[in-house]
Amino acid sequence: MDLRLNFVFIFASIVTFVFVMYQIRKQGLNIGDAIVWILWSVALMIVSIFPGLAVRLGSLLGFISTSNFVFSVFIFFIYIVVFWQMVEISRLKEKQKELIQRLSIKDYEQREKEKGGSGHE
């Protein structure tokens, strides 16, 4: 791998790591959500420091070009992130539905209580 490309990857991994840490500290990003990005920046740093690792892994898995292997890993990572977000969105939709149902029941009970209370006076 070209030395300039190694420096770009090192820079990108450091920027990603610093940005995620900033988001955790200042913006309140959930650590559970950020762990994937932290691990990704560490993995990118390892591949940047030891580029032969990507070459060996790529050839071991049958990739003709190391760049094809790197792109495949990036795409796989994006699929994992999208799937993880889809699961989280689904969970939040269910939670929202439950909260709406509870609020509707509470609102209904409050209206019934007001109807019953005003009729007895």
Short mmCIF file of C-alpha atoms in Angstrom, two decimals:
data_model
loop_
_atom_site.label_atom_id
_atom_site.label_comp_id
_atom_site.label_asym_id
_atom_site.label_seq_id
_atom_site.Cartn_x
_atom_site.Cartn_y
_atom_site.Cartn_z
CA MET A 1 0.00 0.00 0.00
CA ASP A 2 1.24 3.48 -0.83
CA LEU A 3 2.77 5.45 2.06
CA ARG A 4 0.53 8.46 1.36
CA LEU A 5 -2.53 6.24 1.54
CA ASN A 6 -1.30 4.89 4.90
CA PHE A 7 -1.08 8.45 6.22
CA VAL A 8 -4.58 9.20 4.93
CA PHE A 9 -5.92 6.12 6.73
CA ILE A 10 -4.06 6.99 9.92
CA PHE A 11 -5.40 10.54 9.78
CA ALA A 12 -8.94 9.30 9.05
CA SER A 13 -8.84 6.84 11.94
CA ILE A 14 -7.56 9.49 14.37
CA VAL A 15 -10.17 12.01 13.22
CA THR A 16 -12.92 9.39 13.54
CA PHE A 17 -11.78 8.41 17.02
CA VAL A 18 -11.50 12.01 18.22
CA PHE A 19 -14.87 12.93 16.70
CA VAL A 20 -16.61 9.98 18.37
CA MET A 21 -15.03 10.80 21.74
CA TYR A 22 -16.14 14.42 21.33
CA GLN A 23 -19.68 13.31 20.57
CA ILE A 24 -19.71 11.10 23.67
CA ARG A 25 -18.38 13.81 25.99
CA LYS A 26 -20.06 16.95 24.66
CA GLN A 27 -23.15 15.78 22.81
CA GLY A 28 -24.14 12.83 24.99
CA LEU A 29 -23.77 10.11 22.36
CA ASN A 30 -24.63 6.73 23.81
CA ILE A 31 -21.47 4.67 24.38
CA GLY A 32 -23.22 1.54 23.15
CA ASP A 33 -23.89 3.24 19.82
CA ALA A 34 -20.39 4.70 19.63
CA ILE A 35 -18.52 1.46 20.33
CA VAL A 36 -18.88 0.34 16.71
CA TRP A 37 -17.24 3.54 15.49
CA ILE A 38 -14.49 3.30 18.08
CA LEU A 39 -13.73 -0.27 17.03
CA TRP A 40 -13.84 0.77 13.38
CA SER A 41 -11.31 3.57 13.93
CA VAL A 42 -9.01 1.17 15.82
CA ALA A 43 -9.29 -1.41 13.03
CA LEU A 44 -8.53 1.25 10.44
CA MET A 45 -5.50 2.33 12.48
CA ILE A 46 -4.22 -1.27 12.67
CA VAL A 47 -4.59 -1.74 8.91
CA SER A 48 -2.85 1.61 8.35
CA ILE A 49 0.10 0.72 10.54
CA PHE A 50 0.34 -2.86 9.27
CA PRO A 51 -0.73 -2.70 5.59
CA GLY A 52 0.59 -6.20 4.97
CA LEU A 53 -2.25 -7.48 7.13
CA ALA A 54 -4.85 -6.30 4.60
CA VAL A 55 -2.81 -7.77 1.74
CA ARG A 56 -2.54 -11.16 3.48
CA LEU A 57 -6.17 -11.25 4.57
CA GLY A 58 -7.34 -10.24 1.10
CA SER A 59 -5.31 -12.92 -0.63
CA LEU A 60 -6.28 -15.50 2.00
CA LEU A 61 -9.95 -14.80 1.29
CA GLY A 62 -9.40 -14.98 -2.47
CA PHE A 63 -9.44 -11.30 -3.42
CA ILE A 64 -7.32 -10.50 -6.45
CA SER A 65 -6.73 -6.91 -5.37
CA THR A 66 -6.23 -5.55 -1.86
CA SER A 67 -8.37 -2.55 -2.75
CA ASN A 68 -11.28 -4.88 -3.56
CA PHE A 69 -10.85 -6.45 -0.14
CA VAL A 70 -10.78 -3.03 1.57
CA PHE A 71 -13.89 -1.88 -0.32
CA SER A 72 -15.68 -5.12 0.58
CA VAL A 73 -14.83 -4.64 4.24
CA PHE A 74 -16.13 -1.04 4.10
CA ILE A 75 -19.38 -2.18 2.46
CA PHE A 76 -19.78 -4.99 5.01
CA PHE A 77 -19.26 -2.46 7.82
CA ILE A 78 -21.90 -0.18 6.34
CA TYR A 79 -24.35 -3.10 6.11
CA ILE A 80 -23.76 -3.89 9.78
CA VAL A 81 -24.34 -0.26 10.78
CA VAL A 82 -27.52 -0.01 8.69
CA PHE A 83 -28.85 -3.27 10.12
CA TRP A 84 -28.05 -2.13 13.66
CA GLN A 85 -29.89 1.14 13.05
CA MET A 86 -32.85 -0.72 11.56
CA VAL A 87 -33.10 -2.88 14.68
CA GLU A 88 -32.91 0.24 16.87
CA ILE A 89 -35.58 2.03 14.82
CA SER A 90 -37.84 -1.01 15.05
CA ARG A 91 -37.37 -1.15 18.82
CA LEU A 92 -38.12 2.56 19.15
CA LYS A 93 -41.28 2.21 17.02
CA GLU A 94 -42.54 -0.50 19.35
CA LYS A 95 -41.73 1.64 22.37
CA GLN A 96 -43.49 4.61 20.80
CA LYS A 97 -46.58 2.50 20.06
CA GLU A 98 -46.66 1.27 23.65
CA LEU A 99 -46.31 4.81 25.00
CA ILE A 100 -49.08 6.10 22.75
CA GLN A 101 -51.36 3.29 23.92
CA ARG A 102 -50.61 4.02 27.57
CA LEU A 103 -51.17 7.73 27.06
CA SER A 104 -54.46 7.07 25.26
CA ILE A 105 -55.67 4.83 28.09
CA LYS A 106 -54.65 7.41 30.68
CA ASP A 107 -56.37 10.18 28.71
CA TYR A 108 -59.51 8.06 28.36
CA GLU A 109 -59.54 7.30 32.11
CA GLN A 110 -59.06 11.00 32.89
CA ARG A 111 -62.01 11.99 30.67
CA GLU A 112 -64.20 9.29 32.22
CA LYS A 113 -63.23 10.47 35.68
CA GLU A 114 -64.11 14.09 34.76
CA LYS A 115 -67.46 12.98 33.30
CA GLY A 116 -68.28 10.98 36.39
CA GLY A 117 -67.13 13.71 38.80
CA SER A 118 -69.12 16.53 37.15
CA GLY A 119 -72.35 14.49 37.06
CA HIS A 120 -72.42 13.88 40.84
CA GLU A 121 -72.25 17.54 41.88
#
